[in-house]
Amino acid sequence: MSDPSSMHDFEDIDEVEGAETRREPTPTRVPGAPSVPNPAAIGNPKEDLASLDGLERHLYAHRYAEIGIDCYGPSIDPSRATADRGEAQAILKEEDQALLCSAGTGALLDRLASESSLLSPMQRAQVRVLHRDRDRLVGVPAQKQSALTRLLAESDQVWHKAKAENDWTSFEPYLNRIVVAMKEIASLRDPSRDPYDVWLDEFEPGTDRAFYDNFFAEVKGAVVPLYAEIRKRGWQPDRSVIEGHFDERRQWELAHDLMALEGLDPDVMFLTSTEHPYSDALTTNYAIIAAHVYPDDVVSNVYTMLHEGGHALYETGVNPAFNYTSLKGGTSMGMHEGQSRFFENYVGRDRAFAPRLLEVMARHFRGQLGRVTPNQFYLATNRAEGQPIRTEADELTYPLHILVRYEIEQALFSGEAKAADVPALWRKKYHDYLGVDVKDDTHGALQDSHWSDGLLGYFPTYALGGAFGAQLRHQMIVEGMDWDSVLGSGDLAPIREWLRDRVWQWGRAKDSGQIIQDACGEPFSARYYVEYLDEKFSDIYGLR
Amino acid sequence: MSDPSSMHDFEDIDEVEGAETRREPTPTRVPGAPSVPNPAAIGNPKEDLASLDGLERHLYAHRYAEIGIDCYGPSIDPSRATADRGEAQAILKEEDQALLCSAGTGALLDRLASESSLLSPMQRAQVRVLHRDRDRLVGVPAQKQSALTRLLAESDQVWHKAKAENDWTSFEPYLNRIVVAMKEIASLRDPSRDPYDVWLDEFEPGTDRAFYDNFFAEVKGAVVPLYAEIRKRGWQPDRSVIEGHFDERRQWELAHDLMALEGLDPDVMFLTSTEHPYSDALTTNYAIIAAHVYPDDVVSNVYTMLHEGGHALYETGVNPAFNYTSLKGGTSMGMHEGQSRFFENYVGRDRAFAPRLLEVMARHFRGQLGRVTPNQFYLATNRAEGQPIRTEADELTYPLHILVRYEIEQALFSGEAKAADVPALWRKKYHDYLGVDVKDDTHGALQDSHWSDGLLGYFPTYALGGAFGAQLRHQMIVEGMDWDSVLGSGDLAPIREWLRDRVWQWGRAKDSGQIIQDACGEPFSARYYVEYLDEKFSDIYGLR
């Protein structure tokens, strides 16, 4: 997903320096900053709206280029091209920042905010979102930001090598440098807040450590003892029924069928292969899913596709009128994960959906799966089982993987830990929460690309997304949706329509807290998530 | 290949309107134009050089984005994404044009040109090339240019469908509109010149109808009678020795071996598949080859790879110091084709190289090719044989395919013909020059994407490239290169080094005419081309 920003102009109005409004520090003038209107000028609402359109058009083109480079670059670029790609991205982002942070843009947004009664609801949302995007950047000199962009391009390469070679030491200095740079940028953005809070709020507007501490306390309080009980019980469903060799080409054909089952329009989809699955969208007419297939594990492919498909449904379900504006795309990382996990888990790992999913899979793998029963399939894909890899985690233990990362990130930001301490912390927490002994850093602290990508503060949204999804599902059922029969029919249209109406269509026009409030008639609560997990896994493991 | 242009800024210098220098009409101010320095200001050479760097940095980032979108977009984007891609490209190009055409950029370039003694040779070349790029755009309002960009995005889709359905009529109005738009833009660029001349000069600086009329007269005068004689002779080499079924996966493996044989560095290459092969490069560290394989025609794959590989050698052989400047990339379309055809024909279809090429191919296709002799292979891949498809043409008849297009483009521009007349003209010329009866427009005037891409004036460079290559080859031999033994050794390093030294390294710092003059010690002449064709094909067909 992408934070917009960029490049535009306000016809024929010359710039006047030193006439700033609002609290922000003077932005550093950088090469690339376009001309901006006189911040002291009296606004003409019609001209201001034209300027808003101009701003959005240019942000659109830059966003389109930047998302494309981000999506395709790392998976297809030749190895020697990394530095050039990083340089191009850094310059594009500098231009974005210079435009959004210019005094003229600030004054324009201030005037538009004060002309609120003349604006449509959509325009009001645009102004609100642009204002926030600007406030996040305005105190950060463009060179600081682009220095981080370049550091990350380099770190990404170092991390790839370090992971392949189980070599935490080579990555260590990069992680330390990334934390230093992220703390510095957070302090420039808002010196009054804790730096980690600034980054938590970046990925999930409205959240901070207090919010997540509460959330994780509730999750930990329920899941750690539940999983301990499961371990004590000692029994596991039979997984061998879904094991075997699965031809890769057929798996890709299956992937297309899964997109159809989920309800994705093939005319707006590009499916490609990659090491680390992801999805993104340039507009509602262009979503990308990058997935992988393993010949010895068809189930991994199936749930990756359902997961990434949920992201793509969200992105392509936004109001198309938002395409060329900053309201484009999902509102937050947590709400995005709420949609992807919805289709992966609440739909894809539900007992009622198992016959439909198995049916589609068996169409491609009759020999391996033709005799598996839906109940065997359901149990085999719902084993709660501690193991070291986050992306292979089951639904129950998944939030514990996130908890480990959340606690370590807090320690890195507070200074309680340095990068050198991470592997030991990692081992201890995996042992305590998941009962797992991590054998090496490749299967431990080096497994994820997030830190080398500068995404500290992002992991918690994965767990939060699970909780968003549970609350939305609960609400559908409260409103009378016959969950089992919808899933049992294999036609997910009622679910898609509900989510499109309450969540997807709004794009960034509502924050996640507002979306939950409006969709469910009450604020966010972790209750539905822990209740769901407790009920489902107690049932599977016969605990109560 | 790409015409650069774009987005930058000149620190803290406010804009003053209405103080333009030089002959150009006032550029329309468009949203997106960044602030520019005072065109009337007295220059400070040090600041001017910093501004030049700033300009180049921003042009670099835009070029990187635009080439990437151009390269990958049409081959991988989902069908519904076309309009959004066109919109993003149009906005990016508007920004480029606004920056390059601003009065401030003009004044900067004027000052730098007058401070010539303070500039390095590289900086002088940058100023010269930027000046020319600017002069080409400055009279064209950005909206006119972007209207064409949008028309072309739509035309491309219409053409794809029209070609598939043999439906010239649906494409007709688009071609008429494209010609109208290109004539209008040409007149805005330079009202004193014939519009077709303007476009010929766009793709090959220094050329016009007079130049090409001479060139094609010489080619036509030699090739049409030579090919008529071959037809009369009635004999053709046996092609069946290279026919058969060739597994597609192995053909892709062969493609990688061919890149190695040609001397391409895999660390800077991305090879992908497409319907219409092309290549491009983002920097010297990132070249793309998009090729295709046909299971029933391995030879098509082989020569496509050698051809596109020649383009990629040129792009990646430019002085790396030019990467982030406007001097990046090949100097003209003709010189580019000079390199691609060099490796496709002068190397790839040479008798001395046949054993080496066959050896690599037989490694993958022992069963089909293990018993073919180099001489059989040489003859089979050098049949001169009129057929309707340009991209499948042999070396001898190829320029006649181009001649047809050149003459039709002239007629469209002069008004002598409308799009509705093209199919009949096409049939007549194919009959007269090539002895071919074109069966339908899919295999006739709809076969190429160039017109729907707005590339009228481009085709002639394909034939010119063949002639550039012939002259360069002649010069290598004159200077003592033992052609047969270099090709026979399979190590093409001496050829690459010669071309790198005389052609590739210069990027856009020299025009093609200058490159030929400096490389060969005399101006361009078509003589070496027609002599080469005459000698080679007279020998193969035993004519003299």
PDB file of N, CA and C in Angstrom, chain B residues 1 200 203-204 212 215-216 219 276-279 307-308 311 332-342 344-346 390-391 395 398-403 405-406 409 448-451 453 455 457-470 529:
ATOM      1  N   MET B   1      12.757   3.096 -26.892  1.00  0.00           N
ATOM      2  CA  MET B   1      13.678   4.139 -26.433  1.00  0.00           C
ATOM      3  C   MET B   1      12.857   5.347 -26.020  1.00  0.00           C
ATOM      4  N   LEU B 200      10.516  12.669 -39.142  1.00  0.00           N
ATOM      5  CA  LEU B 200      11.720  11.922 -39.534  1.00  0.00           C
ATOM      6  C   LEU B 200      12.910  12.385 -38.699  1.00  0.00           C
ATOM      7  N   PHE B 203      13.020  11.004 -35.004  1.00  0.00           N
ATOM      8  CA  PHE B 203      13.548   9.661 -34.738  1.00  0.00           C
ATOM      9  C   PHE B 203      15.001   9.523 -35.187  1.00  0.00           C
ATOM     10  N   GLU B 204      15.391  10.365 -36.143  1.00  0.00           N
ATOM     11  CA  GLU B 204      16.770  10.310 -36.618  1.00  0.00           C
ATOM     12  C   GLU B 204      17.221  11.740 -36.874  1.00  0.00           C
ATOM     13  N   TYR B 212      16.065  10.567 -47.054  1.00  0.00           N
ATOM     14  CA  TYR B 212      15.558   9.205 -47.222  1.00  0.00           C
ATOM     15  C   TYR B 212      15.199   8.904 -48.680  1.00  0.00           C
ATOM     16  N   PHE B 215      18.336   7.812 -50.101  1.00  0.00           N
ATOM     17  CA  PHE B 215      18.716   6.526 -49.533  1.00  0.00           C
ATOM     18  C   PHE B 215      17.890   5.398 -50.149  1.00  0.00           C
ATOM     19  N   PHE B 216      16.560   5.584 -50.143  1.00  0.00           N
ATOM     20  CA  PHE B 216      15.714   4.513 -50.655  1.00  0.00           C
ATOM     21  C   PHE B 216      15.857   4.341 -52.171  1.00  0.00           C
ATOM     22  N   VAL B 219      18.730   2.051 -52.482  1.00  0.00           N
ATOM     23  CA  VAL B 219      18.382   0.690 -52.042  1.00  0.00           C
ATOM     24  C   VAL B 219      17.441   0.021 -53.050  1.00  0.00           C
ATOM     25  N   HIS B 276       4.882  -8.938 -29.095  1.00  0.00           N
ATOM     26  CA  HIS B 276       5.740  -8.207 -30.030  1.00  0.00           C
ATOM     27  C   HIS B 276       7.064  -7.898 -29.353  1.00  0.00           C
ATOM     28  N   PRO B 277       8.114  -8.561 -29.761  1.00  0.00           N
ATOM     29  CA  PRO B 277       9.401  -8.375 -29.076  1.00  0.00           C
ATOM     30  C   PRO B 277       9.878  -6.921 -29.083  1.00  0.00           C
ATOM     31  N   TYR B 278      10.541  -6.535 -28.017  1.00  0.00           N
ATOM     32  CA  TYR B 278      11.147  -5.203 -27.937  1.00  0.00           C
ATOM     33  C   TYR B 278      12.236  -5.271 -26.891  1.00  0.00           C
ATOM     34  N   SER B 279      12.994  -4.188 -26.814  1.00  0.00           N
ATOM     35  CA  SER B 279      13.925  -4.073 -25.703  1.00  0.00           C
ATOM     36  C   SER B 279      14.012  -2.611 -25.327  1.00  0.00           C
ATOM     37  N   HIS B 307      18.838  -9.929 -32.220  1.00  0.00           N
ATOM     38  CA  HIS B 307      18.443  -8.562 -32.555  1.00  0.00           C
ATOM     39  C   HIS B 307      18.242  -7.715 -31.291  1.00  0.00           C
ATOM     40  N   GLU B 308      17.377  -8.201 -30.416  1.00  0.00           N
ATOM     41  CA  GLU B 308      17.104  -7.426 -29.200  1.00  0.00           C
ATOM     42  C   GLU B 308      18.355  -7.334 -28.329  1.00  0.00           C
ATOM     43  N   HIS B 311      20.373  -4.356 -29.337  1.00  0.00           N
ATOM     44  CA  HIS B 311      19.867  -3.136 -28.696  1.00  0.00           C
ATOM     45  C   HIS B 311      20.364  -3.039 -27.248  1.00  0.00           C
ATOM     46  N   SER B 332      19.933   7.497 -31.510  1.00  0.00           N
ATOM     47  CA  SER B 332      18.831   7.617 -32.472  1.00  0.00           C
ATOM     48  C   SER B 332      18.298   6.231 -32.759  1.00  0.00           C
ATOM     49  N   MET B 333      17.114   6.211 -33.364  1.00  0.00           N
ATOM     50  CA  MET B 333      16.509   4.933 -33.692  1.00  0.00           C
ATOM     51  C   MET B 333      17.341   4.199 -34.741  1.00  0.00           C
ATOM     52  N   GLY B 334      17.849   4.947 -35.715  1.00  0.00           N
ATOM     53  CA  GLY B 334      18.636   4.313 -36.770  1.00  0.00           C
ATOM     54  C   GLY B 334      19.916   3.697 -36.217  1.00  0.00           C
ATOM     55  N   MET B 335      20.593   4.440 -35.344  1.00  0.00           N
ATOM     56  CA  MET B 335      21.829   3.886 -34.787  1.00  0.00           C
ATOM     57  C   MET B 335      21.511   2.680 -33.904  1.00  0.00           C
ATOM     58  N   HIS B 336      20.364   2.721 -33.241  1.00  0.00           N
ATOM     59  CA  HIS B 336      19.946   1.551 -32.458  1.00  0.00           C
ATOM     60  C   HIS B 336      19.745   0.339 -33.367  1.00  0.00           C
ATOM     61  N   GLU B 337      19.024   0.552 -34.452  1.00  0.00           N
ATOM     62  CA  GLU B 337      18.818  -0.557 -35.379  1.00  0.00           C
ATOM     63  C   GLU B 337      20.133  -0.979 -36.006  1.00  0.00           C
ATOM     64  N   GLY B 338      21.040  -0.038 -36.142  1.00  0.00           N
ATOM     65  CA  GLY B 338      22.371  -0.386 -36.642  1.00  0.00           C
ATOM     66  C   GLY B 338      23.038  -1.433 -35.760  1.00  0.00           C
ATOM     67  N   GLN B 339      22.823  -1.328 -34.453  1.00  0.00           N
ATOM     68  CA  GLN B 339      23.443  -2.287 -33.528  1.00  0.00           C
ATOM     69  C   GLN B 339      22.670  -3.606 -33.499  1.00  0.00           C
ATOM     70  N   SER B 340      21.340  -3.518 -33.478  1.00  0.00           N
ATOM     71  CA  SER B 340      20.551  -4.751 -33.381  1.00  0.00           C
ATOM     72  C   SER B 340      20.720  -5.581 -34.647  1.00  0.00           C
ATOM     73  N   ARG B 341      20.687  -4.915 -35.805  1.00  0.00           N
ATOM     74  CA  ARG B 341      20.849  -5.644 -37.060  1.00  0.00           C
ATOM     75  C   ARG B 341      22.284  -6.107 -37.247  1.00  0.00           C
ATOM     76  N   PHE B 342      23.199  -5.403 -36.601  1.00  0.00           N
ATOM     77  CA  PHE B 342      24.581  -5.863 -36.668  1.00  0.00           C
ATOM     78  C   PHE B 342      24.681  -7.278 -36.105  1.00  0.00           C
ATOM     79  N   GLU B 344      22.113  -9.337 -35.384  1.00  0.00           N
ATOM     80  CA  GLU B 344      21.171 -10.256 -36.019  1.00  0.00           C
ATOM     81  C   GLU B 344      21.733 -10.744 -37.365  1.00  0.00           C
ATOM     82  N   ASN B 345      22.189  -9.801 -38.189  1.00  0.00           N
ATOM     83  CA  ASN B 345      22.530 -10.149 -39.569  1.00  0.00           C
ATOM     84  C   ASN B 345      24.025 -10.256 -39.834  1.00  0.00           C
ATOM     85  N   TYR B 346      24.744  -9.169 -39.566  1.00  0.00           N
ATOM     86  CA  TYR B 346      26.154  -9.172 -39.959  1.00  0.00           C
ATOM     87  C   TYR B 346      26.929 -10.220 -39.168  1.00  0.00           C
ATOM     88  N   ARG B 390       6.660  -8.209 -42.214  1.00  0.00           N
ATOM     89  CA  ARG B 390       7.932  -7.511 -42.060  1.00  0.00           C
ATOM     90  C   ARG B 390       8.863  -8.195 -41.073  1.00  0.00           C
ATOM     91  N   THR B 391       8.299  -8.566 -39.898  1.00  0.00           N
ATOM     92  CA  THR B 391       9.192  -9.090 -38.858  1.00  0.00           C
ATOM     93  C   THR B 391       9.735 -10.468 -39.195  1.00  0.00           C
ATOM     94  N   GLU B 395      17.017 -10.779 -44.750  1.00  0.00           N
ATOM     95  CA  GLU B 395      17.881  -9.604 -44.772  1.00  0.00           C
ATOM     96  C   GLU B 395      17.758  -8.806 -46.080  1.00  0.00           C
ATOM     97  N   TYR B 398      14.003  -7.210 -46.544  1.00  0.00           N
ATOM     98  CA  TYR B 398      13.566  -6.371 -45.433  1.00  0.00           C
ATOM     99  C   TYR B 398      13.422  -4.893 -45.810  1.00  0.00           C
ATOM    100  N   PRO B 399      14.428  -4.275 -46.416  1.00  0.00           N
ATOM    101  CA  PRO B 399      14.283  -2.836 -46.706  1.00  0.00           C
ATOM    102  C   PRO B 399      13.109  -2.540 -47.643  1.00  0.00           C
ATOM    103  N   LEU B 400      12.664  -3.527 -48.437  1.00  0.00           N
ATOM    104  CA  LEU B 400      11.511  -3.293 -49.311  1.00  0.00           C
ATOM    105  C   LEU B 400      10.217  -3.188 -48.494  1.00  0.00           C
ATOM    106  N   HIS B 401      10.120  -3.969 -47.418  1.00  0.00           N
ATOM    107  CA  HIS B 401       8.976  -3.823 -46.501  1.00  0.00           C
ATOM    108  C   HIS B 401       8.940  -2.400 -45.932  1.00  0.00           C
ATOM    109  N   ILE B 402      10.110  -1.894 -45.641  1.00  0.00           N
ATOM    110  CA  ILE B 402      10.198  -0.544 -45.071  1.00  0.00           C
ATOM    111  C   ILE B 402       9.846   0.502 -46.126  1.00  0.00           C
ATOM    112  N   LEU B 403      10.340   0.277 -47.316  1.00  0.00           N
ATOM    113  CA  LEU B 403      10.035   1.196 -48.422  1.00  0.00           C
ATOM    114  C   LEU B 403       8.517   1.362 -48.585  1.00  0.00           C
ATOM    115  N   ARG B 405       6.167   1.103 -46.365  1.00  0.00           N
ATOM    116  CA  ARG B 405       5.650   1.913 -45.266  1.00  0.00           C
ATOM    117  C   ARG B 405       6.068   3.376 -45.411  1.00  0.00           C
ATOM    118  N   TYR B 406       7.303   3.589 -45.815  1.00  0.00           N
ATOM    119  CA  TYR B 406       7.797   4.967 -46.000  1.00  0.00           C
ATOM    120  C   TYR B 406       6.952   5.697 -47.032  1.00  0.00           C
ATOM    121  N   GLU B 409       3.414   6.369 -45.611  1.00  0.00           N
ATOM    122  CA  GLU B 409       3.425   7.445 -44.613  1.00  0.00           C
ATOM    123  C   GLU B 409       3.532   8.810 -45.297  1.00  0.00           C
ATOM    124  N   ASP B 448       1.680  -4.203 -37.995  1.00  0.00           N
ATOM    125  CA  ASP B 448       2.612  -3.535 -37.081  1.00  0.00           C
ATOM    126  C   ASP B 448       1.874  -2.636 -36.080  1.00  0.00           C
ATOM    127  N   SER B 449       2.440  -2.500 -34.907  1.00  0.00           N
ATOM    128  CA  SER B 449       1.832  -1.632 -33.892  1.00  0.00           C
ATOM    129  C   SER B 449       2.271  -0.167 -34.024  1.00  0.00           C
ATOM    130  N   HIS B 450       3.206   0.106 -34.919  1.00  0.00           N
ATOM    131  CA  HIS B 450       3.832   1.436 -34.924  1.00  0.00           C
ATOM    132  C   HIS B 450       2.854   2.580 -35.150  1.00  0.00           C
ATOM    133  N   TRP B 451       1.926   2.411 -36.089  1.00  0.00           N
ATOM    134  CA  TRP B 451       1.042   3.531 -36.394  1.00  0.00           C
ATOM    135  C   TRP B 451       0.097   3.806 -35.229  1.00  0.00           C
ATOM    136  N   ASP B 453       0.794   3.401 -32.313  1.00  0.00           N
ATOM    137  CA  ASP B 453       1.623   3.983 -31.268  1.00  0.00           C
ATOM    138  C   ASP B 453       2.105   5.396 -31.612  1.00  0.00           C
ATOM    139  N   LEU B 455       3.993   6.291 -34.143  1.00  0.00           N
ATOM    140  CA  LEU B 455       5.395   6.283 -34.547  1.00  0.00           C
ATOM    141  C   LEU B 455       5.555   6.423 -36.062  1.00  0.00           C
ATOM    142  N   GLY B 457       7.082   7.841 -39.197  1.00  0.00           N
ATOM    143  CA  GLY B 457       8.407   8.436 -39.350  1.00  0.00           C
ATOM    144  C   GLY B 457       9.492   7.557 -38.754  1.00  0.00           C
ATOM    145  N   TYR B 458       9.074   6.519 -38.070  1.00  0.00           N
ATOM    146  CA  TYR B 458      10.014   5.648 -37.368  1.00  0.00           C
ATOM    147  C   TYR B 458      10.526   4.533 -38.279  1.00  0.00           C
ATOM    148  N   PHE B 459       9.607   3.959 -39.093  1.00  0.00           N
ATOM    149  CA  PHE B 459      10.000   2.810 -39.921  1.00  0.00           C
ATOM    150  C   PHE B 459      11.284   3.021 -40.719  1.00  0.00           C
ATOM    151  N   PRO B 460      11.456   4.190 -41.366  1.00  0.00           N
ATOM    152  CA  PRO B 460      12.647   4.336 -42.210  1.00  0.00           C
ATOM    153  C   PRO B 460      13.958   4.076 -41.473  1.00  0.00           C
ATOM    154  N   THR B 461      13.932   4.333 -40.130  1.00  0.00           N
ATOM    155  CA  THR B 461      15.185   4.125 -39.388  1.00  0.00           C
ATOM    156  C   THR B 461      15.591   2.657 -39.373  1.00  0.00           C
ATOM    157  N   TYR B 462      14.622   1.752 -39.534  1.00  0.00           N
ATOM    158  CA  TYR B 462      14.964   0.323 -39.561  1.00  0.00           C
ATOM    159  C   TYR B 462      15.875   0.002 -40.736  1.00  0.00           C
ATOM    160  N   ALA B 463      15.533   0.576 -41.893  1.00  0.00           N
ATOM    161  CA  ALA B 463      16.368   0.305 -43.071  1.00  0.00           C
ATOM    162  C   ALA B 463      17.699   1.039 -42.963  1.00  0.00           C
ATOM    163  N   LEU B 464      17.613   2.276 -42.455  1.00  0.00           N
ATOM    164  CA  LEU B 464      18.834   3.054 -42.293  1.00  0.00           C
ATOM    165  C   LEU B 464      19.806   2.342 -41.351  1.00  0.00           C
ATOM    166  N   GLY B 465      19.249   1.725 -40.311  1.00  0.00           N
ATOM    167  CA  GLY B 465      20.093   1.000 -39.362  1.00  0.00           C
ATOM    168  C   GLY B 465      20.890  -0.092 -40.039  1.00  0.00           C
ATOM    169  N   GLY B 466      20.248  -0.786 -40.963  1.00  0.00           N
ATOM    170  CA  GLY B 466      20.976  -1.817 -41.703  1.00  0.00           C
ATOM    171  C   GLY B 466      22.171  -1.214 -42.425  1.00  0.00           C
ATOM    172  N   ALA B 467      21.971  -0.045 -42.975  1.00  0.00           N
ATOM    173  CA  ALA B 467      23.053   0.615 -43.718  1.00  0.00           C
ATOM    174  C   ALA B 467      24.151   1.130 -42.789  1.00  0.00           C
ATOM    175  N   PHE B 468      23.751   1.664 -41.615  1.00  0.00           N
ATOM    176  CA  PHE B 468      24.768   2.071 -40.629  1.00  0.00           C
ATOM    177  C   PHE B 468      25.649   0.871 -40.275  1.00  0.00           C
ATOM    178  N   GLY B 469      24.984  -0.241 -39.995  1.00  0.00           N
ATOM    179  CA  GLY B 469      25.717  -1.446 -39.596  1.00  0.00           C
ATOM    180  C   GLY B 469      26.687  -1.902 -40.665  1.00  0.00           C
ATOM    181  N   ALA B 470      26.244  -1.839 -41.910  1.00  0.00           N
ATOM    182  CA  ALA B 470      27.109  -2.282 -43.012  1.00  0.00           C
ATOM    183  C   ALA B 470      28.349  -1.401 -43.110  1.00  0.00           C
ATOM    184  N   TYR B 529      26.106  -0.832 -47.805  1.00  0.00           N
ATOM    185  CA  TYR B 529      24.923  -1.672 -47.581  1.00  0.00           C
ATOM    186  C   TYR B 529      24.539  -2.403 -48.861  1.00  0.00           C
TER     187      TYR B 529
END
